XYZ file of C-alpha atoms in Angstrom:
111
model
C -0.166 -0.237 0.390
C 1.692 3.571 -0.976
C 1.056 6.465 0.832
C 0.328 9.847 -0.310
C 2.493 12.664 1.239
C 0.332 16.108 0.876
C 3.036 17.843 1.913
C 5.763 16.551 -0.440
C 2.850 18.031 -3.275
C 2.278 21.702 -1.147
C 6.024 22.114 -1.154
C 6.844 21.151 -4.802
C 4.447 23.963 -5.978
C 4.145 26.396 -3.377
C 8.151 27.007 -4.344
C 7.247 27.420 -7.557
C 6.779 30.306 -10.111
C 4.282 32.344 -10.048
C 2.804 32.642 -13.474
C 0.307 35.907 -14.155
C -1.369 36.563 -17.241
C -5.003 37.284 -18.937
C -6.164 35.810 -21.531
C -7.770 37.631 -24.768
C -9.891 36.525 -28.189
C -7.349 36.726 -31.109
C -9.252 38.312 -33.322
C -11.362 40.919 -31.366
C -8.647 41.264 -28.461
C -11.891 41.000 -26.139
C -10.838 39.644 -22.780
C -12.097 36.072 -21.261
C -13.812 36.099 -18.722
C -13.209 32.659 -16.777
C -11.281 30.858 -19.037
C -9.341 27.718 -17.509
C -5.880 27.638 -17.057
C -4.504 24.027 -15.555
C -1.325 22.097 -15.558
C -0.982 20.012 -18.827
C -0.574 16.354 -17.823
C -2.919 17.060 -14.215
C -6.211 18.376 -14.927
C -6.733 18.597 -11.202
C -4.440 21.774 -10.624
C -5.607 24.948 -12.317
C -7.156 28.594 -11.796
C -9.716 30.107 -13.622
C -9.532 34.234 -14.961
C -10.917 36.293 -13.787
C -14.161 38.695 -15.244
C -11.297 40.814 -16.715
C -9.686 37.431 -17.982
C -6.736 37.453 -15.216
C -5.553 34.890 -13.587
C -2.519 33.773 -11.794
C -1.503 30.054 -10.571
C 1.955 28.799 -8.910
C 3.206 25.748 -10.579
C 7.061 24.125 -10.640
C 9.081 25.939 -13.257
C 9.200 24.072 -16.320
C 5.215 22.974 -16.381
C 3.165 23.477 -19.750
C 0.556 25.172 -18.754
C -3.154 25.267 -20.836
C -5.296 27.989 -21.631
C -8.694 26.751 -22.406
C -12.626 28.337 -23.139
C -15.452 26.841 -24.639
C -15.573 28.107 -28.209
C -12.001 28.505 -28.567
C -9.172 26.113 -30.196
C -6.807 25.411 -26.298
C -3.658 26.957 -25.845
C -0.241 25.499 -24.703
C 2.444 26.972 -23.272
C 5.899 26.674 -21.255
C 5.136 28.000 -18.040
C 8.124 31.229 -17.056
C 7.512 33.437 -14.140
C 6.107 36.942 -14.645
C 3.129 38.000 -17.162
C 1.869 36.213 -20.375
C -0.901 37.546 -22.404
C -2.496 34.532 -24.067
C -4.916 35.064 -27.588
C -7.283 32.193 -28.095
C -8.304 31.798 -32.138
C -11.908 30.718 -32.218
C -12.973 26.716 -33.405
C -15.113 27.112 -36.471
C -15.242 23.518 -36.432
C -17.524 22.731 -33.651
C -20.378 20.690 -34.030
C -23.791 22.314 -34.395
C -25.971 21.253 -31.453
C -29.753 20.901 -31.316
C -31.946 20.427 -28.876
C -35.373 19.814 -28.917
C -38.010 19.539 -26.516
C -41.552 19.760 -25.795
C -44.294 21.608 -24.040
C -45.856 20.218 -21.644
C -49.048 21.654 -20.812
C -50.302 21.547 -16.621
C -53.946 22.530 -15.002
C -53.754 23.317 -11.353
C -56.787 23.757 -9.647
C -56.226 25.380 -6.238
C -59.760 25.879 -5.196
């Protein structure tokens, strides 16, 4: 039975580098609020950008980060200390989603 040492994991990430940045639409240059920023090999470690597209994450040096947002191609980059501007390209190849529903009329008699 193997043991998991949470202290070693916390130490590894707390002694890493702080990556800060902002996420933009590559065409319009508008910020992308709540974009996802996470470690490529471990999607449980990550953060979300704020409403202005700003993010901050602490990871070990040499980590590959992924920035993703619905409707855009994910972008991978090597984490470097400092500020990074990320420009995401739209994904024009998204499949169309069709949702079919039914209207059900219900009568209520409260008397």
